[in-house]
Amino acid sequence: PPPQAPPPPPAQLRSRLPRPRRARRRLRRPLVASPLPSLPTL
């Protein structure tokens, strides 16, 4: 079980990284217009 635990995390992290990157780009557009709400939201 210990050796199988490390392999799964890296695969999920790679798939999760590309997804949030696209969502962050879309959020950046509205945030740029209102930098004030961007700080509290983070």
PDB file of C-alpha atoms in Angstrom:
ATOM      1  CA  PRO A   1       0.000   0.000   0.000  1.00  0.00           C
ATOM      2  CA  PRO A   2       2.804   2.518   0.793  1.00  0.00           C
ATOM      3  CA  PRO A   3       4.455   2.280  -2.683  1.00  0.00           C
ATOM      4  CA  GLN A   4       1.103   2.578  -4.479  1.00  0.00           C
ATOM      5  CA  ALA A   5       0.114   5.696  -2.539  1.00  0.00           C
ATOM      6  CA  PRO A   6       2.783   8.029  -4.092  1.00  0.00           C
ATOM      7  CA  PRO A   7       2.003   7.230  -7.786  1.00  0.00           C
ATOM      8  CA  PRO A   8      -1.708   8.270  -7.702  1.00  0.00           C
ATOM      9  CA  PRO A   9      -1.161  11.787  -6.222  1.00  0.00           C
ATOM     10  CA  PRO A  10       1.198  12.958  -9.039  1.00  0.00           C
ATOM     11  CA  ALA A  11      -1.305  11.919 -11.729  1.00  0.00           C
ATOM     12  CA  GLN A  12      -4.162  13.842 -10.079  1.00  0.00           C
ATOM     13  CA  LEU A  13      -2.002  16.927  -9.484  1.00  0.00           C
ATOM     14  CA  ARG A  14      -1.054  17.083 -13.179  1.00  0.00           C
ATOM     15  CA  SER A  15      -4.683  16.887 -14.313  1.00  0.00           C
ATOM     16  CA  ARG A  16      -5.774  19.431 -11.692  1.00  0.00           C
ATOM     17  CA  LEU A  17      -3.065  21.926 -12.635  1.00  0.00           C
ATOM     18  CA  PRO A  18      -4.202  22.510 -16.264  1.00  0.00           C
ATOM     19  CA  ARG A  19      -7.852  22.824 -15.246  1.00  0.00           C
ATOM     20  CA  PRO A  20      -7.395  25.562 -12.591  1.00  0.00           C
ATOM     21  CA  ARG A  21      -5.064  27.466 -14.942  1.00  0.00           C
ATOM     22  CA  ARG A  22      -7.895  28.007 -17.437  1.00  0.00           C
ATOM     23  CA  ALA A  23     -10.354  28.981 -14.691  1.00  0.00           C
ATOM     24  CA  ARG A  24      -7.829  31.415 -13.202  1.00  0.00           C
ATOM     25  CA  ARG A  25      -7.340  33.109 -16.571  1.00  0.00           C
ATOM     26  CA  ARG A  26     -11.084  33.767 -16.880  1.00  0.00           C
ATOM     27  CA  LEU A  27     -11.233  35.036 -13.297  1.00  0.00           C
ATOM     28  CA  ARG A  28      -8.299  37.373 -13.957  1.00  0.00           C
ATOM     29  CA  ARG A  29     -10.266  39.230 -16.644  1.00  0.00           C
ATOM     30  CA  PRO A  30     -13.102  40.327 -14.281  1.00  0.00           C
ATOM     31  CA  LEU A  31     -10.605  40.821 -11.428  1.00  0.00           C
ATOM     32  CA  VAL A  32      -8.580  43.263 -13.546  1.00  0.00           C
ATOM     33  CA  ALA A  33     -11.686  45.452 -13.895  1.00  0.00           C
ATOM     34  CA  SER A  34     -12.253  45.344 -10.110  1.00  0.00           C
ATOM     35  CA  PRO A  35      -8.916  44.806  -8.296  1.00  0.00           C
ATOM     36  CA  LEU A  36     -10.563  45.629  -4.951  1.00  0.00           C
ATOM     37  CA  PRO A  37     -12.801  42.472  -4.823  1.00  0.00           C
ATOM     38  CA  SER A  38      -9.905  40.341  -6.110  1.00  0.00           C
ATOM     39  CA  LEU A  39      -8.021  40.712  -2.798  1.00  0.00           C
ATOM     40  CA  PRO A  40     -10.938  39.685  -0.487  1.00  0.00           C
ATOM     41  CA  THR A  41     -11.914  36.796  -2.799  1.00  0.00           C
ATOM     42  CA  LEU A  42      -8.410  35.309  -2.669  1.00  0.00           C
TER      43      LEU A  42
END
